Tab-separated table of C-alpha atoms and ligand atoms in Angstrom:
chain	number	residue	atom	x	y	z
S	1	MET	CA	190.593	98.743	-44.744
S	2	ALA	CA	193.412	98.244	-47.267
S	3	GLU	CA	194.214	94.693	-48.247
S	4	ILE	CA	197.410	93.386	-46.669
S	5	SER	CA	199.882	91.885	-49.130
S	6	LYS	CA	200.851	88.227	-48.894
S	7	GLU	CA	204.467	89.263	-48.270
S	8	LYS	CA	203.457	91.436	-45.342
S	9	LEU	CA	201.259	88.726	-43.802
S	10	LEU	CA	204.070	86.192	-44.009
S	11	HIS	CA	206.602	88.675	-42.707
S	12	MET	CA	204.442	89.436	-39.678
S	13	HIS	CA	204.198	85.702	-39.001
S	14	LYS	CA	207.976	85.392	-39.239
S	15	LEU	CA	208.443	88.210	-36.717
S	16	MET	CA	206.075	86.502	-34.271
S	17	LEU	CA	208.038	83.260	-34.665
S	18	ASP	CA	211.298	85.122	-34.069
S	19	ILE	CA	209.927	86.607	-30.842
S	20	ARG	CA	208.733	83.204	-29.601
S	21	ASN	CA	211.907	81.347	-30.564
S	22	PHE	CA	214.239	84.085	-29.379
S	23	ASP	CA	212.645	84.347	-25.954
S	24	ASN	CA	212.352	80.583	-25.501
S	25	LYS	CA	216.085	80.400	-26.191
S	26	VAL	CA	216.924	83.285	-23.870
S	27	ASN	CA	214.934	81.497	-21.165
S	28	GLN	CA	217.138	78.428	-21.649
S	29	MET	CA	220.264	80.582	-21.508
S	30	VAL	CA	219.034	82.222	-18.281
S	31	LYS	CA	218.622	78.779	-16.731
S	32	LYS	CA	222.212	77.926	-17.743
S	33	GLY	CA	223.423	81.087	-16.000
S	34	LYS	CA	224.525	82.747	-19.254
S	35	VAL	CA	222.428	85.905	-18.885
S	36	PRO	CA	223.369	88.530	-16.301
S	37	GLY	CA	220.583	90.602	-14.746
S	38	MET	CA	216.845	90.165	-14.966
S	39	THR	CA	214.966	89.225	-18.102
S	40	HIS	CA	211.292	89.708	-18.983
S	41	PHE	CA	209.787	87.653	-21.774
S	42	SER	CA	207.312	88.500	-24.529
S	43	VAL	CA	206.097	84.929	-25.138
S	44	GLY	CA	202.302	85.028	-25.474
S	45	GLU	CA	202.310	88.730	-26.409
S	46	GLU	CA	203.684	88.325	-29.947
S	47	ALA	CA	200.591	89.530	-31.819
S	48	ALA	CA	200.148	92.566	-29.573
S	49	ASN	CA	203.703	93.627	-30.431
S	50	VAL	CA	203.935	92.729	-34.103
S	51	GLY	CA	200.431	93.878	-35.106
S	52	ALA	CA	200.996	97.358	-33.695
S	53	ILE	CA	204.540	97.884	-34.921
S	54	ALA	CA	203.813	96.547	-38.404
S	55	ALA	CA	201.281	99.360	-38.804
S	56	ILE	CA	203.765	102.198	-38.252
S	57	SER	CA	206.219	103.195	-40.979
S	58	GLN	CA	209.955	103.238	-41.435
S	59	GLY	CA	211.209	106.430	-39.829
S	60	ASP	CA	208.599	106.348	-37.053
S	61	PHE	CA	209.684	105.774	-33.466
S	62	ILE	CA	208.838	103.513	-30.572
S	63	THR	CA	209.550	103.579	-26.884
S	64	SER	CA	209.402	100.358	-24.952
S	65	ASN	CA	209.558	99.053	-21.390
S	66	HIS	CA	211.247	96.291	-19.389
S	67	ARG	CA	209.314	93.674	-21.423
S	68	GLY	CA	210.822	94.970	-24.639
S	69	HIS	CA	212.215	91.924	-26.475
S	70	GLY	CA	209.071	91.521	-28.570
S	71	GLN	CA	208.977	95.184	-29.536
S	72	SER	CA	212.656	95.257	-30.512
S	73	ILE	CA	212.241	92.171	-32.684
S	74	ALA	CA	209.079	93.587	-34.248
S	75	MET	CA	211.208	96.685	-35.067
S	76	GLU	CA	213.536	94.273	-36.912
S	77	ILE	CA	216.563	94.659	-34.696
S	78	ASP	CA	219.590	92.537	-35.595
S	79	LEU	CA	219.092	89.344	-33.558
S	80	ASN	CA	222.841	88.713	-33.207
S	81	GLY	CA	223.413	92.128	-31.653
S	82	MET	CA	220.371	91.762	-29.421
S	83	MET	CA	221.432	88.350	-28.118
S	84	ALA	CA	224.956	89.676	-27.506
S	85	GLU	CA	223.463	92.640	-25.632
S	86	ILE	CA	221.387	90.354	-23.424
S	87	MET	CA	224.544	88.365	-22.612
S	88	GLY	CA	226.404	91.595	-21.807
S	89	LYS	CA	228.895	91.323	-24.694
S	90	ALA	CA	230.875	94.093	-26.398
S	91	ASN	CA	229.206	93.410	-29.782
S	92	GLY	CA	225.758	93.942	-28.317
S	93	THR	CA	223.412	96.637	-29.624
S	94	CYS	CA	224.422	98.842	-26.672
S	95	LYS	CA	227.981	97.463	-26.394
S	96	GLY	CA	226.864	95.160	-23.604
S	97	LYS	CA	226.123	98.017	-21.230
S	98	GLY	CA	222.338	97.908	-21.350
S	99	GLY	CA	221.288	94.285	-21.177
S	100	SER	CA	217.792	92.926	-21.606
S	101	MET	CA	215.989	95.894	-20.058
S	102	HIS	CA	217.787	98.612	-22.018
S	103	ILE	CA	217.910	97.377	-25.566
S	104	ALA	CA	217.837	100.265	-28.024
S	105	ASP	CA	218.370	100.667	-31.740
S	106	LEU	CA	218.380	104.410	-32.272
S	107	ASP	CA	219.233	104.298	-35.992
S	108	ASN	CA	216.088	102.293	-36.622
S	109	GLY	CA	213.654	104.298	-34.524
S	110	ASN	CA	213.776	102.146	-31.392
S	111	LEU	CA	214.375	104.720	-28.654
S	112	GLY	CA	214.830	102.004	-26.115
S	113	ALA	CA	213.497	99.643	-23.544
S	114	ASN	CA	213.350	101.004	-20.018
S	115	GLY	CA	213.726	99.506	-16.561
S	116	ILE	CA	211.689	102.310	-15.004
S	117	VAL	CA	207.971	101.564	-15.268
S	118	GLY	CA	206.479	104.447	-17.250
S	119	GLY	CA	209.987	105.699	-18.101
S	120	GLY	CA	209.389	105.580	-21.851
S	121	MET	CA	206.432	107.948	-21.712
S	122	GLY	CA	208.396	111.160	-21.192
S	123	MET	CA	210.832	110.138	-23.909
S	124	ALA	CA	207.934	109.392	-26.246
S	125	ILE	CA	206.327	112.801	-25.871
S	126	GLY	CA	209.727	114.497	-26.201
S	127	ALA	CA	210.307	112.636	-29.461
S	128	ALA	CA	206.769	113.434	-30.588
S	129	LEU	CA	207.275	117.141	-29.827
S	130	THR	CA	210.405	117.066	-32.006
S	131	GLN	CA	208.440	115.533	-34.896
S	132	LYS	CA	205.760	118.151	-34.546
S	133	MET	CA	208.159	121.116	-34.331
S	134	LYS	CA	210.234	119.860	-37.255
S	135	ASN	CA	207.151	118.872	-39.215
S	136	THR	CA	208.629	115.478	-40.112
S	137	GLY	CA	205.306	113.658	-40.497
S	138	LYS	CA	206.677	110.921	-38.225
S	139	ILE	CA	204.837	109.526	-35.229
S	140	VAL	CA	205.798	107.823	-31.949
S	141	LEU	CA	204.368	104.582	-30.602
S	142	CYS	CA	204.765	104.500	-26.813
S	143	CYS	CA	204.442	100.912	-25.513
S	144	PHE	CA	203.883	100.022	-21.853
S	145	GLY	CA	201.957	97.632	-19.626
S	146	ASP	CA	198.691	97.831	-17.704
S	147	GLY	CA	200.466	98.535	-14.410
S	148	ALA	CA	202.310	101.536	-15.897
S	149	CYS	CA	199.011	103.435	-16.203
S	150	ASN	CA	199.100	103.972	-12.433
S	151	GLU	CA	202.407	105.845	-12.569
S	152	GLY	CA	202.180	109.634	-12.182
S	153	THR	CA	204.114	110.097	-15.405
S	154	PHE	CA	201.218	108.506	-17.329
S	155	HIS	CA	198.927	111.348	-16.292
S	156	GLU	CA	201.513	114.045	-16.966
S	157	CYS	CA	202.545	112.711	-20.356
S	158	VAL	CA	199.083	111.898	-21.728
S	159	ASN	CA	197.825	115.284	-20.532
S	160	LEU	CA	200.721	117.199	-22.078
S	161	ALA	CA	200.475	115.239	-25.328
S	162	SER	CA	196.788	116.093	-25.466
S	163	ILE	CA	197.292	119.817	-24.782
S	164	TRP	CA	200.064	120.015	-27.402
S	165	LYS	CA	198.303	117.655	-29.852
S	166	LEU	CA	201.415	115.542	-30.209
S	167	PRO	CA	201.721	112.714	-32.775
S	168	VAL	CA	201.943	109.881	-30.236
S	169	ILE	CA	200.042	106.654	-29.689
S	170	PHE	CA	199.970	105.540	-26.056
S	171	TYR	CA	199.708	101.764	-26.170
S	172	SER	CA	198.963	99.744	-23.056
S	173	ILE	CA	199.559	96.029	-23.448
S	174	ASN	CA	197.336	94.652	-20.719
S	175	ASN	CA	198.532	91.216	-19.611
S	176	LYS	CA	196.348	91.355	-16.469
S	177	TYR	CA	199.205	91.747	-13.976
S	178	GLY	CA	201.875	94.156	-12.792
S	179	ILE	CA	204.272	91.544	-11.377
S	180	SER	CA	201.886	89.672	-9.009
S	181	THR	CA	199.243	92.422	-8.738
S	182	PRO	CA	196.083	91.932	-10.807
S	183	ILE	CA	195.259	95.191	-12.568
S	184	SER	CA	191.619	94.746	-11.486
S	185	SER	CA	192.694	95.208	-7.840
S	186	VAL	CA	194.389	98.566	-8.395
S	187	ILE	CA	191.986	100.492	-10.654
S	188	ASN	CA	188.337	101.250	-10.023
S	189	ILE	CA	187.313	101.209	-13.692
S	190	GLU	CA	187.224	98.186	-15.941
S	191	TYR	CA	189.941	99.284	-18.372
S	192	ASN	CA	192.734	101.838	-18.516
S	193	TYR	CA	191.770	103.003	-22.017
S	194	LEU	CA	188.649	104.605	-20.481
S	195	ARG	CA	190.953	107.202	-18.946
S	196	ALA	CA	191.429	108.747	-22.397
S	197	ALA	CA	188.160	110.634	-21.893
S	198	SER	CA	189.627	112.584	-18.989
S	199	TYR	CA	192.372	113.932	-21.276
S	200	GLY	CA	189.990	114.725	-24.110
S	201	ILE	CA	191.527	112.206	-26.511
S	202	PRO	CA	190.148	109.073	-28.201
S	203	GLY	CA	190.557	105.768	-26.358
S	204	TYR	CA	190.181	102.312	-27.888
S	205	LEU	CA	190.072	98.772	-26.602
S	206	ILE	CA	191.313	96.084	-28.974
S	207	GLU	CA	189.712	93.133	-27.238
S	208	ASP	CA	191.662	90.254	-28.675
S	209	GLY	CA	195.306	91.124	-28.272
S	210	ASN	CA	196.190	87.659	-29.549
S	211	ASP	CA	194.557	88.306	-32.905
S	212	LEU	CA	197.240	89.783	-35.132
S	213	LEU	CA	194.830	91.079	-37.753
S	214	GLN	CA	192.535	92.714	-35.214
S	215	ILE	CA	195.522	94.593	-33.817
S	216	TYR	CA	197.030	95.488	-37.190
S	217	ASN	CA	193.777	96.709	-38.750
S	218	LYS	CA	192.854	98.933	-35.814
S	219	PHE	CA	196.371	100.315	-35.612
S	220	GLU	CA	196.458	101.076	-39.326
S	221	GLU	CA	193.373	103.267	-38.927
S	222	ILE	CA	194.718	104.987	-35.807
S	223	VAL	CA	198.208	105.563	-37.225
S	224	LYS	CA	196.582	107.457	-40.101
S	225	TYR	CA	194.539	109.576	-37.663
S	226	VAL	CA	197.596	110.458	-35.572
S	227	ARG	CA	199.817	111.116	-38.606
S	228	GLU	CA	197.223	113.558	-39.925
S	229	GLY	CA	197.896	115.806	-36.929
S	230	ASN	CA	194.820	115.025	-34.833
S	231	GLY	CA	196.772	114.552	-31.619
S	232	PRO	CA	197.363	111.540	-29.372
S	233	VAL	CA	195.313	108.391	-28.832
S	234	LEU	CA	195.255	105.823	-26.026
S	235	ILE	CA	194.902	102.187	-27.065
S	236	GLU	CA	194.658	99.163	-24.803
S	237	THR	CA	194.733	95.523	-25.769
S	238	LEU	CA	194.226	92.339	-23.771
S	239	THR	CA	196.787	89.576	-23.864
S	240	TYR	CA	198.797	87.388	-21.493
S	241	ARG	CA	202.397	86.542	-20.715
S	242	TRP	CA	202.967	82.809	-20.632
S	243	PHE	CA	206.027	82.985	-18.376
S	244	GLY	CA	206.494	84.532	-14.956
S	245	HIS	CA	206.891	88.298	-14.661
S	246	SER	CA	210.665	87.937	-14.981
S	247	SER	CA	213.211	85.161	-15.067
S	248	SER	CA	213.118	85.097	-11.249
S	249	ASP	CA	209.339	84.754	-10.806
S	250	PRO	CA	207.846	81.321	-10.090
S	251	GLY	CA	204.372	82.817	-10.743
S	252	LYS	CA	202.603	81.476	-7.637
S	253	TYR	CA	199.817	84.093	-7.926
S	254	ARG	CA	198.327	82.587	-11.104
S	255	THR	CA	196.579	79.232	-11.348
S	256	LYS	CA	197.732	76.606	-13.819
S	257	GLU	CA	194.189	76.630	-15.239
S	258	GLU	CA	194.420	80.343	-16.022
S	259	VAL	CA	197.791	79.976	-17.742
S	260	ASP	CA	196.583	76.930	-19.707
S	261	GLU	CA	193.433	78.758	-20.778
S	262	TRP	CA	195.524	81.547	-22.287
S	263	LYS	CA	197.935	79.136	-23.923
S	264	LYS	CA	194.953	77.782	-25.842
S	265	LYS	CA	194.600	81.296	-27.297
S	266	ASP	CA	198.130	81.120	-28.749
S	267	PRO	CA	198.487	84.122	-31.108
S	268	ILE	CA	200.910	82.281	-33.381
S	269	LEU	CA	198.733	79.185	-33.837
S	270	LYS	CA	195.754	81.434	-34.449
S	271	PHE	CA	197.490	83.332	-37.233
S	272	LYS	CA	199.031	80.165	-38.640
S	273	ALA	CA	195.549	78.673	-38.998
S	274	HIS	CA	194.395	81.837	-40.747
S	275	LEU	CA	197.291	81.742	-43.214
S	276	ILE	CA	196.579	78.100	-44.045
S	277	GLU	CA	192.793	78.505	-44.287
S	278	SER	CA	193.077	81.507	-46.563
S	279	GLY	CA	195.532	79.696	-48.856
S	280	ILE	CA	198.389	82.101	-48.199
S	281	ALA	CA	200.784	79.348	-47.118
S	282	THR	CA	200.797	75.638	-46.484
S	283	GLU	CA	201.476	74.116	-43.095
S	284	ALA	CA	204.771	72.724	-44.425
S	285	GLU	CA	205.876	76.191	-45.583
S	286	LEU	CA	205.063	77.718	-42.213
S	287	ASP	CA	206.855	74.912	-40.383
S	288	GLU	CA	209.897	75.559	-42.533
S	289	MET	CA	209.676	79.241	-41.658
S	290	ASP	CA	209.655	78.242	-37.980
S	291	ALA	CA	212.682	75.985	-38.454
S	292	LYS	CA	214.578	78.824	-40.190
S	293	SER	CA	213.649	81.204	-37.395
S	294	LYS	CA	215.036	78.729	-34.840
S	295	GLU	CA	218.253	78.465	-36.892
S	296	GLY	CA	218.549	82.261	-36.855
S	297	VAL	CA	218.230	82.256	-33.079
S	298	GLU	CA	220.893	79.532	-32.743
S	299	GLU	CA	223.183	81.665	-34.926
S	300	ALA	CA	222.533	84.612	-32.634
S	301	VAL	CA	223.551	82.528	-29.605
S	302	LYS	CA	226.769	81.460	-31.345
S	303	PHE	CA	227.497	85.072	-32.252
S	304	ALA	CA	226.862	86.218	-28.681
S	305	GLN	CA	228.902	83.457	-27.094
S	306	SER	CA	231.881	84.110	-29.335
S	307	SER	CA	231.714	87.879	-28.784
S	308	PRO	CA	234.204	89.485	-26.392
S	309	GLU	CA	233.357	90.866	-22.988
S	310	PRO	CA	233.367	94.689	-22.847
S	311	SER	CA	236.747	96.063	-21.791
S	312	LEU	CA	237.100	97.655	-18.366
S	313	GLU	CA	237.943	101.040	-19.965
S	314	SER	CA	234.697	101.002	-21.967
S	315	ALA	CA	232.793	101.452	-18.691
S	316	PHE	CA	233.793	105.126	-18.881
S	317	GLU	CA	232.815	105.583	-22.536
S	318	ASP	CA	229.405	106.691	-23.858
S	319	ILE	CA	228.577	108.507	-20.631
S	320	PHE	CA	228.732	112.083	-21.887
S	321	VAL	CA	228.178	113.408	-25.403
S	322	ASP	CA	231.602	114.161	-26.911
Y	401	TPP	C1	208.988	103.245	-11.248
Y	401	TPP	C2	209.057	101.760	-10.994
Y	401	TPP	N1	208.315	101.204	-10.035
Y	401	TPP	C3	208.358	99.874	-9.815
Y	401	TPP	C4	209.197	99.078	-10.567
Y	401	TPP	C5	209.224	97.559	-10.349
Y	401	TPP	N2	208.475	96.912	-11.436
Y	401	TPP	C6	209.102	96.398	-12.500
Y	401	TPP	S1	208.028	95.784	-13.625
Y	401	TPP	C7	206.707	96.188	-12.675
Y	401	TPP	C8	205.297	95.865	-13.110
Y	401	TPP	C9	204.947	96.442	-14.434
Y	401	TPP	O1	203.692	95.968	-14.834
Y	401	TPP	P1	203.109	96.339	-16.221
Y	401	TPP	O2	203.286	97.790	-16.495
Y	401	TPP	O3	201.729	95.803	-16.286
Y	401	TPP	O4	204.065	95.574	-17.268
Y	401	TPP	P2	204.235	93.979	-17.448
Y	401	TPP	O5	205.444	93.595	-16.650
Y	401	TPP	O6	203.009	93.316	-16.986
Y	401	TPP	O7	204.454	93.813	-18.914
Y	401	TPP	C10	207.112	96.810	-11.486
Y	401	TPP	C11	206.201	97.295	-10.449
Y	401	TPP	C12	209.982	99.700	-11.548
Y	401	TPP	N3	210.807	98.992	-12.330
Y	401	TPP	N4	209.885	101.033	-11.780
Y	402	MG	MG1	201.088	93.963	-16.962
């Protein structure tokens, strides 16, 4: 396992703070009625997002799902453009036409969030086929939830990727629920990663999805395996979303005790303690990093609020390729 540089460790921490602060702010803006449409938050799942994405390289690709804020931020999207997109403004990353569930950043390898559960999987294997045919050496990280593994497209895409030995990592971020449905009530095996065996590909469980280093180290090893042309892999990790499924979910199906138990396993506090204990940063330095991250998010809100609404005519643009 290669040693991770101090700069990289601190940068990963910063990205987790950005996810937390960004989504906490978006939640406030939702409550003020400033965000059209539905929003799904990544709070609690920061390590699962950052640890995986930090292990791929510039030029690689991701696909995401409806809970895509954390993945977009881990892919270093411009926060101003993302906030403007979420508020439906013309300066948004998709000119205000996508919103929270369709954030994309094609120039930087983010092929997009997706409101259709499992919708990113077909795109991921298409992108992976392109990399293979063009021999680019690039790989695709396909991110989705636990519930998405019960979509038909999961079977079709993992099977096809296996047959064609495509450079794609299927990554299931298991937060225990698909909306209000516990995953344990809709599969008859303990974990979705066990399904890898039926496609003849390796499957891995990263048990502590709130442990940034556990995620990063395992991903680093797997990214190398996939980049070397060995075909796809299915990875699952266990984490938890602190908020309801979406901005409109009061979360009646989970007990307060369960939510509190997971909050004690806060991925950011865990990594913060590691950085302090290993002498990489002081508490004061990390608190300052947090304060700067919050400032960045406030800036993004100002940018979004002062951005224009999309014009009526723009509704007919970007529909067909010119
Ligand atoms: C094809 C399809 N079916 C149903 C829905 C409604 N829906 C939106 S999110 C969701 C649950 C997804 O659960 P999971 O994959 O575990 O992701 P999580 O929200 O937990 O991150 C469902 C059923 C949808 N958007 N698309
Ligand atoms: Mg889920």
